[in-house]
Amino acid sequence: MTAARVVVVTGTDTGVGKTIATAALAARARAEGQRVLVVKPVQTGIGGADPDPHDVDTVAALTGADVLELAALDEALAPDTAARRAGAPLPTVADHAGRIRALAASGEHDLVLVEGAGGLLVRLDLDDGTLLDLAVALGADVVVVARAGLGTLNHTELTVAALRARGVVPLGVVIGAWPCSPGLAERCNRDDLPRVTGLPVLAVVPEGAGSLLPDAFGEAAPGWFG
């Protein structure tokens, strides 16, 4: 029995389109006939009068992929901060790695996508374990999701440098939300991202893609990959 491939999806920051990019990766794999599981180690922001949607629910609705959320916290903060404020426990990165390895080895899926929380060095547990630590522990491939606009070259290069410093060579970059009318900065960034990172732009996800109906999303997503 062959273990599933594991790919960690990280953002250069929060709000860069990581969840929709993860859904696009899942939709493309499903279009190729792969069985896909999307794992969210820690979801925050689910409490209060206006809770954030669970990222795995968004992915499942758009793609039909299997999904699993391992921990959830009410406040829309970094996981370790939200857990400390709530006095709540969190699984350690080692716990997450063990769980994901077991899922990958089960034979039920061909691809396991692991969606991070915010950026690469956001703490996922109360022992300063990060998504980078999780990617290293899993020996996983990594996809970096970046903004289209100003600042993205710096943020993306820093993220890629942090990965390479730990011996991780990312697969490439996904631009998480490409505007309908891109300006000069966006057009230049699209050209410059491969130059400054040494990585290909794997996909360009159009702004508003998350509002597509599932059939339309599944049909369109493979075409966003170059």
Tab-separated table of C-alpha atoms in Angstrom:
chain	number	residue	atom	x	y	z
A	1	MET	CA	0.000	0.000	0.000
A	2	THR	CA	1.462	3.345	-1.086
A	3	ALA	CA	1.254	6.282	1.302
A	4	ALA	CA	-0.448	9.431	0.097
A	5	ARG	CA	1.640	12.369	-0.985
A	6	VAL	CA	1.569	15.159	1.621
A	7	VAL	CA	1.652	18.809	0.533
A	8	VAL	CA	1.680	21.657	3.046
A	9	VAL	CA	0.045	24.895	1.885
A	10	THR	CA	1.378	28.003	3.614
A	11	GLY	CA	0.694	31.673	3.100
A	12	THR	CA	3.084	34.574	3.162
A	13	ASP	CA	0.626	36.189	5.593
A	14	THR	CA	-2.978	35.934	6.649
A	15	GLY	CA	-5.692	36.804	4.149
A	16	VAL	CA	-3.655	35.966	1.040
A	17	GLY	CA	-6.155	33.468	-0.379
A	18	LYS	CA	-4.679	30.318	1.121
A	19	THR	CA	-7.970	28.480	1.613
A	20	ILE	CA	-9.177	29.057	-1.945
A	21	ALA	CA	-5.724	28.126	-3.249
A	22	THR	CA	-5.938	24.908	-1.219
A	23	ALA	CA	-9.351	24.264	-2.735
A	24	ALA	CA	-7.907	24.866	-6.213
A	25	LEU	CA	-5.135	22.334	-5.554
A	26	ALA	CA	-7.744	19.860	-4.319
A	27	ALA	CA	-10.020	20.460	-7.316
A	28	ARG	CA	-7.198	19.956	-9.797
A	29	ALA	CA	-6.146	16.710	-8.104
A	30	ARG	CA	-9.731	15.444	-8.037
A	31	ALA	CA	-10.103	16.290	-11.726
A	32	GLU	CA	-7.099	14.004	-12.292
A	33	GLY	CA	-8.877	11.204	-10.449
A	34	GLN	CA	-7.008	11.495	-7.157
A	35	ARG	CA	-8.615	10.891	-3.784
A	36	VAL	CA	-7.954	14.028	-1.732
A	37	LEU	CA	-7.996	14.788	1.984
A	38	VAL	CA	-7.562	18.364	3.246
A	39	VAL	CA	-6.371	18.719	6.850
A	40	LYS	CA	-6.495	21.931	8.878
A	41	PRO	CA	-4.326	21.466	11.995
A	42	VAL	CA	-5.740	24.505	13.815
A	43	GLN	CA	-8.691	26.747	12.918
A	44	THR	CA	-9.226	30.006	14.785
A	45	GLY	CA	-11.952	32.646	14.739
A	46	ILE	CA	-14.960	30.349	15.070
A	47	GLY	CA	-16.576	32.089	18.075
A	48	GLY	CA	-18.359	35.364	18.750
A	49	ALA	CA	-21.313	37.036	17.103
A	50	ASP	CA	-19.742	36.948	13.637
A	51	PRO	CA	-17.644	33.767	13.482
A	52	ASP	CA	-15.331	33.037	10.595
A	53	PRO	CA	-16.259	30.061	8.425
A	54	HIS	CA	-14.267	26.914	8.977
A	55	ASP	CA	-11.708	26.705	6.180
A	56	VAL	CA	-12.284	22.987	5.697
A	57	ASP	CA	-16.019	23.607	5.217
A	58	THR	CA	-15.210	26.096	2.459
A	59	VAL	CA	-12.911	23.592	0.754
A	60	ALA	CA	-15.422	20.764	1.079
A	61	ALA	CA	-18.254	22.880	-0.336
A	62	LEU	CA	-16.186	23.979	-3.348
A	63	THR	CA	-14.530	20.661	-4.169
A	64	GLY	CA	-16.233	17.704	-2.503
A	65	ALA	CA	-12.865	16.627	-1.076
A	66	ASP	CA	-12.675	14.859	2.272
A	67	VAL	CA	-11.702	17.274	5.042
A	68	LEU	CA	-10.567	17.107	8.653
A	69	GLU	CA	-10.018	19.828	11.255
A	70	LEU	CA	-7.809	18.812	14.174
A	71	ALA	CA	-8.361	21.734	16.585
A	72	ALA	CA	-10.486	24.894	16.713
A	73	LEU	CA	-10.445	28.052	18.834
A	74	ASP	CA	-12.895	30.920	19.200
A	75	GLU	CA	-10.802	34.060	18.778
A	76	ALA	CA	-9.404	35.152	15.420
A	77	LEU	CA	-5.809	35.219	16.629
A	78	ALA	CA	-2.670	33.168	16.148
A	79	PRO	CA	-3.415	29.657	17.469
A	80	ASP	CA	-1.045	29.820	20.447
A	81	THR	CA	-2.351	33.243	21.485
A	82	ALA	CA	-5.971	32.160	21.134
A	83	ALA	CA	-5.299	28.998	23.153
A	84	ARG	CA	-3.527	30.857	25.961
A	85	ARG	CA	-6.319	33.406	26.211
A	86	ALA	CA	-8.919	30.650	26.353
A	87	GLY	CA	-6.908	28.471	28.739
A	88	ALA	CA	-7.330	25.713	26.165
A	89	PRO	CA	-4.929	22.891	25.273
A	90	LEU	CA	-3.562	22.448	21.766
A	91	PRO	CA	-2.095	19.363	20.113
A	92	THR	CA	1.638	19.695	19.601
A	93	VAL	CA	3.228	19.809	16.175
A	94	ALA	CA	4.485	16.285	16.883
A	95	ASP	CA	0.890	15.213	17.563
A	96	HIS	CA	-0.254	16.747	14.286
A	97	ALA	CA	2.596	15.106	12.391
A	98	GLY	CA	1.764	11.691	13.825
A	99	ARG	CA	-1.913	12.059	12.978
A	100	ILE	CA	-1.213	13.223	9.418
A	101	ARG	CA	1.328	10.454	8.825
A	102	ALA	CA	-1.253	7.890	9.883
A	103	LEU	CA	-3.858	9.416	7.574
A	104	ALA	CA	-1.401	9.430	4.671
A	105	ALA	CA	-0.484	5.798	5.337
A	106	SER	CA	-4.089	4.589	5.551
A	107	GLY	CA	-4.425	3.993	1.816
A	108	GLU	CA	-7.683	5.939	1.676
A	109	HIS	CA	-6.268	8.933	-0.190
A	110	ASP	CA	-3.709	9.741	-2.855
A	111	LEU	CA	-3.046	13.322	-1.729
A	112	VAL	CA	-3.187	14.958	1.698
A	113	LEU	CA	-3.183	18.763	1.637
A	114	VAL	CA	-2.325	20.437	4.952
A	115	GLU	CA	-3.498	24.040	5.175
A	116	GLY	CA	-1.639	26.231	7.644
A	117	ALA	CA	-2.876	29.160	9.705
A	118	GLY	CA	-1.574	32.543	8.590
A	119	GLY	CA	2.111	32.529	7.691
A	120	LEU	CA	4.850	29.935	7.868
A	121	LEU	CA	6.149	30.845	11.353
A	122	VAL	CA	2.806	31.256	13.111
A	123	ARG	CA	2.814	29.081	16.242
A	124	LEU	CA	0.473	26.117	15.939
A	125	ASP	CA	0.962	24.872	19.494
A	126	LEU	CA	1.938	26.059	22.967
A	127	ASP	CA	5.550	24.875	22.600
A	128	ASP	CA	6.479	27.324	19.809
A	129	GLY	CA	5.959	24.698	17.103
A	130	THR	CA	5.294	26.238	13.700
A	131	LEU	CA	3.908	25.160	10.356
A	132	LEU	CA	7.520	25.086	9.165
A	133	ASP	CA	8.296	22.576	11.913
A	134	LEU	CA	5.316	20.507	10.808
A	135	ALA	CA	6.407	20.532	7.163
A	136	VAL	CA	9.909	19.419	8.163
A	137	ALA	CA	8.568	16.688	10.460
A	138	LEU	CA	6.380	15.343	7.666
A	139	GLY	CA	9.037	15.624	4.965
A	140	ALA	CA	6.257	17.260	2.985
A	141	ASP	CA	6.250	19.223	-0.218
A	142	VAL	CA	5.301	22.873	0.299
A	143	VAL	CA	3.319	25.356	-1.796
A	144	VAL	CA	3.549	29.057	-0.933
A	145	VAL	CA	0.468	31.237	-1.448
A	146	ALA	CA	1.235	34.919	-2.006
A	147	ARG	CA	-0.573	38.189	-2.598
A	148	ALA	CA	-0.597	39.853	-6.001
A	149	GLY	CA	0.059	43.429	-4.850
A	150	LEU	CA	2.808	45.549	-3.373
A	151	GLY	CA	4.886	43.895	-0.651
A	152	THR	CA	4.502	40.399	-2.016
A	153	LEU	CA	8.052	40.115	-3.359
A	154	ASN	CA	9.540	40.764	0.088
A	155	HIS	CA	7.058	38.549	1.946
A	156	THR	CA	7.385	35.695	-0.514
A	157	GLU	CA	11.175	35.802	-0.642
A	158	LEU	CA	11.352	35.799	3.169
A	159	THR	CA	9.009	32.803	3.356
A	160	VAL	CA	10.977	30.876	0.743
A	161	ALA	CA	14.269	31.730	2.490
A	162	ALA	CA	12.904	30.384	5.791
A	163	LEU	CA	11.906	27.142	4.079
A	164	ARG	CA	15.250	26.710	2.372
A	165	ALA	CA	17.096	27.396	5.622
A	166	ARG	CA	15.462	24.222	6.967
A	167	GLY	CA	16.246	22.196	3.857
A	168	VAL	CA	12.795	22.499	2.308
A	169	VAL	CA	12.649	23.391	-1.401
A	170	PRO	CA	9.094	24.608	-2.143
A	171	LEU	CA	7.273	23.362	-5.218
A	172	GLY	CA	6.343	26.890	-6.226
A	173	VAL	CA	4.132	29.894	-5.631
A	174	VAL	CA	0.386	30.346	-6.075
A	175	ILE	CA	-0.958	33.879	-6.404
A	176	GLY	CA	-4.008	33.657	-4.179
A	177	ALA	CA	-6.263	36.387	-5.596
A	178	TRP	CA	-5.506	37.909	-8.984
A	179	PRO	CA	-7.518	41.118	-9.540
A	180	CYS	CA	-9.901	41.482	-12.462
A	181	SER	CA	-8.056	44.657	-13.500
A	182	PRO	CA	-4.444	44.211	-12.389
A	183	GLY	CA	-2.318	47.323	-12.066
A	184	LEU	CA	1.319	47.838	-12.847
A	185	ALA	CA	2.451	46.463	-9.463
A	186	GLU	CA	0.487	43.246	-9.863
A	187	ARG	CA	1.694	42.667	-13.428
A	188	CYS	CA	5.314	43.303	-12.468
A	189	ASN	CA	5.038	41.085	-9.381
A	190	ARG	CA	3.724	38.201	-11.463
A	191	ASP	CA	6.802	38.475	-13.672
A	192	ASP	CA	9.229	39.072	-10.794
A	193	LEU	CA	8.166	36.369	-8.335
A	194	PRO	CA	10.066	33.609	-10.175
A	195	ARG	CA	13.139	35.815	-10.417
A	196	VAL	CA	13.348	36.712	-6.718
A	197	THR	CA	12.333	33.296	-5.369
A	198	GLY	CA	13.818	30.941	-7.938
A	199	LEU	CA	10.431	29.188	-8.010
A	200	PRO	CA	7.737	28.867	-10.659
A	201	VAL	CA	4.340	30.499	-10.325
A	202	LEU	CA	2.268	27.337	-10.257
A	203	ALA	CA	-1.136	28.973	-10.449
A	204	VAL	CA	-2.914	32.301	-10.515
A	205	VAL	CA	-6.292	32.135	-8.764
A	206	PRO	CA	-8.743	34.843	-9.867
A	207	GLU	CA	-10.149	37.188	-7.253
A	208	GLY	CA	-13.615	36.085	-6.181
A	209	ALA	CA	-13.056	32.442	-7.164
A	210	GLY	CA	-14.405	31.325	-3.801
A	211	SER	CA	-17.857	32.636	-4.739
A	212	LEU	CA	-18.159	30.267	-7.709
A	213	LEU	CA	-20.612	27.403	-7.529
A	214	PRO	CA	-18.910	24.050	-6.913
A	215	ASP	CA	-19.333	22.733	-10.466
A	216	ALA	CA	-17.965	25.969	-11.924
A	217	PHE	CA	-15.064	25.991	-9.451
A	218	GLY	CA	-14.146	22.402	-10.230
A	219	GLU	CA	-14.273	23.055	-13.960
A	220	ALA	CA	-12.253	26.280	-13.809
A	221	ALA	CA	-9.586	25.401	-11.221
A	222	PRO	CA	-7.335	23.192	-13.397
A	223	GLY	CA	-7.021	26.073	-15.858
A	224	TRP	CA	-5.519	28.366	-13.210
A	225	PHE	CA	-2.369	26.249	-13.180
A	226	GLY	CA	0.172	27.245	-15.798
